[in-house]
Amino acid sequence: MNALVRTSRCDPKLIEAARGGDADALVSLLSAAQPDVRRYAARNCRAADIDDAVQETLLLLYRRVGTLRAVTSFSAWLFAVARRACLRLLRRSVGMADAPAEDAEARLAHWRPEDLRIDLSRAIQSLPEHYREVILLRDIEELSIDEIAGVLGLSRESVKARIHRARIMIREYLIRD
């Protein structure tokens, strides 16, 4: 998570200057932070929300860089903002459905199997790669959690978390119509 502070692009002097109100330093900081925020959002947001999460994160950085207490906490703060933006966008898209989740699930139960297969395939394809990979290994290849952890070199907890997040994203994709 401290990737931003360790890179030469976001040197602590730049962060300090931006905190102090230097407009050029702030623009440079925003430019330097954008690729890392985008990478983070691509790994943790739905594909449709990546741009919005990046924009919200950078806007908050622009507005609140002066309130940052310590330069050393910059990257942790920035990624926490990005994580919250991803979660907020996911909740907003689920909450904006016209019907409650129970009604959406009832609609899914009445779909023809061919239509459901097509939409499920599209939902899986819309997942970020690291989520798609665990879903395919678990639900298509029917590997156990331990087997997936071994194949991907992850902990059991990481595999479980990715499967859980992927299933939430798939469900959201299916019920948003």
XYZ file of C-alpha atoms in Angstrom:
177
model
C 0.000 0.000 0.000
C 2.917 2.350 0.402
C 3.748 2.147 -3.284
C 3.033 5.825 -3.838
C 5.345 7.067 -1.131
C 8.170 4.775 -2.269
C 8.005 5.846 -5.901
C 9.922 8.866 -7.103
C 6.682 10.271 -8.580
C 5.189 11.070 -5.189
C 8.143 12.218 -3.231
C 7.379 13.459 0.282
C 8.505 16.982 -0.637
C 5.883 17.073 -3.401
C 3.197 15.914 -0.983
C 4.327 18.467 1.589
C 4.268 21.267 -1.006
C 0.756 20.266 -2.101
C -0.343 20.232 1.543
C 1.037 23.728 1.859
C -1.124 25.023 -1.000
C 1.350 24.945 -3.919
C -0.973 24.597 -6.940
C 1.758 23.235 -9.251
C 2.726 20.623 -6.667
C -0.913 19.625 -6.311
C -1.295 19.173 -10.078
C 1.918 17.115 -10.144
C 0.708 15.046 -7.198
C -2.639 14.354 -8.874
C -0.849 13.305 -12.076
C 1.534 11.085 -10.162
C -1.180 9.447 -8.060
C -3.649 8.786 -10.895
C -2.003 5.630 -12.356
C -1.713 4.004 -8.926
C -5.300 4.874 -8.020
C -6.468 3.510 -11.386
C -4.565 0.250 -10.821
C -6.081 -0.055 -7.366
C -9.591 0.654 -8.664
C -9.157 -1.829 -11.512
C -8.390 -4.523 -8.965
C -11.117 -3.626 -6.482
C -14.045 -2.044 -8.341
C -16.530 -3.306 -10.866
C -15.300 -2.603 -14.383
C -18.094 -0.056 -14.886
C -17.039 1.879 -11.760
C -13.281 2.221 -12.290
C -13.332 5.677 -13.886
C -15.815 7.023 -11.354
C -13.794 5.662 -8.423
C -10.597 7.223 -9.787
C -12.349 10.548 -10.337
C -13.896 10.560 -6.853
C -10.570 9.653 -5.242
C -8.587 12.315 -7.071
C -11.269 14.915 -6.392
C -11.114 14.142 -2.687
C -7.306 14.324 -2.835
C -7.614 17.746 -4.489
C -10.051 18.990 -1.866
C -8.449 17.498 1.244
C -4.696 17.252 0.689
C -4.247 20.212 3.009
C -5.891 18.322 5.872
C -3.597 15.297 5.598
C -1.819 15.008 8.933
C 1.328 13.098 7.977
C 3.086 12.715 4.652
C 3.965 9.115 5.542
C 0.279 8.208 5.696
C -0.447 9.569 2.213
C -0.634 6.277 0.321
C -2.661 4.538 3.037
C -5.082 7.441 3.079
C -5.319 7.560 -0.725
C -6.009 3.833 -1.095
C -8.557 3.930 1.737
C -10.362 6.717 -0.136
C -10.275 4.639 -3.336
C -11.566 1.557 -1.495
C -14.461 3.526 -0.019
C -15.266 4.972 -3.447
C -15.424 1.456 -4.936
C -17.707 0.256 -2.148
C -19.924 3.348 -2.367
C -20.317 2.935 -6.130
C -21.142 -0.755 -5.739
C -23.742 -0.001 -3.065
C -25.202 2.841 -5.135
C -25.618 0.652 -8.207
C -27.264 -2.107 -6.185
C -29.450 0.402 -4.332
C -30.555 2.079 -7.563
C -32.311 -1.030 -8.803
C -36.015 -0.330 -9.203
C -37.025 -3.384 -7.193
C -35.692 -4.692 -3.901
C -33.106 -7.481 -4.105
C -35.724 -10.125 -3.286
C -37.819 -9.059 -6.279
C -34.746 -9.098 -8.517
C -33.937 -12.629 -7.369
C -37.514 -13.678 -8.094
C -37.146 -12.252 -11.627
C -33.933 -14.248 -12.077
C -35.752 -17.427 -11.095
C -38.176 -16.957 -14.024
C -35.547 -16.415 -16.721
C -35.124 -19.010 -19.395
C -31.956 -21.080 -18.808
C -30.443 -19.939 -22.126
C -30.895 -16.265 -21.212
C -29.487 -16.802 -17.751
C -26.419 -18.599 -19.181
C -25.735 -15.735 -21.578
C -26.128 -13.086 -18.875
C -24.064 -15.109 -16.414
C -21.309 -15.434 -18.992
C -21.378 -11.676 -19.569
C -21.312 -11.045 -15.822
C -18.255 -13.252 -15.394
C -16.521 -11.575 -18.328
C -17.151 -8.152 -16.752
C -15.207 -9.120 -13.622
C -11.656 -7.915 -13.091
C -9.194 -10.676 -14.027
C -8.255 -11.708 -10.467
C -11.928 -12.198 -9.556
C -12.804 -13.937 -12.813
C -9.909 -16.356 -12.281
C -11.087 -17.558 -8.850
C -14.719 -17.866 -9.977
C -13.740 -19.982 -12.968
C -11.501 -22.212 -10.856
C -14.120 -22.612 -8.126
C -17.425 -22.758 -9.996
C -16.407 -24.084 -13.405
C -13.324 -26.208 -12.671
C -14.783 -27.107 -9.241
C -11.479 -26.836 -7.409
C -11.445 -26.625 -3.618
C -10.377 -23.478 -1.787
C -7.046 -25.125 -0.905
C -6.454 -26.169 -4.513
C -7.175 -22.651 -5.775
C -4.861 -21.197 -3.128
C -2.124 -23.552 -4.302
C -2.638 -22.786 -7.989
C -2.702 -19.007 -7.498
C -0.187 -18.821 -4.659
C -2.694 -17.116 -2.338
C -3.847 -17.737 1.218
C -7.154 -19.513 1.844
C -8.566 -16.268 3.223
C -7.612 -14.344 0.083
C -9.256 -16.953 -2.124
C -12.431 -16.903 -0.040
C -12.552 -13.104 -0.070
C -12.096 -12.949 -3.835
C -14.802 -15.551 -4.422
C -17.159 -13.640 -2.135
C -16.494 -10.287 -3.847
C -16.772 -11.842 -7.299
C -20.138 -13.390 -6.465
C -21.407 -10.048 -5.167
C -20.326 -8.388 -8.421
C -21.965 -11.121 -10.510
C -25.185 -10.841 -8.530
C -25.166 -7.057 -8.938
C -24.593 -7.399 -12.664
C -27.536 -9.800 -12.997
C -30.054 -7.805 -10.955
C -29.317 -4.303 -12.229
C -31.658 -4.577 -15.244
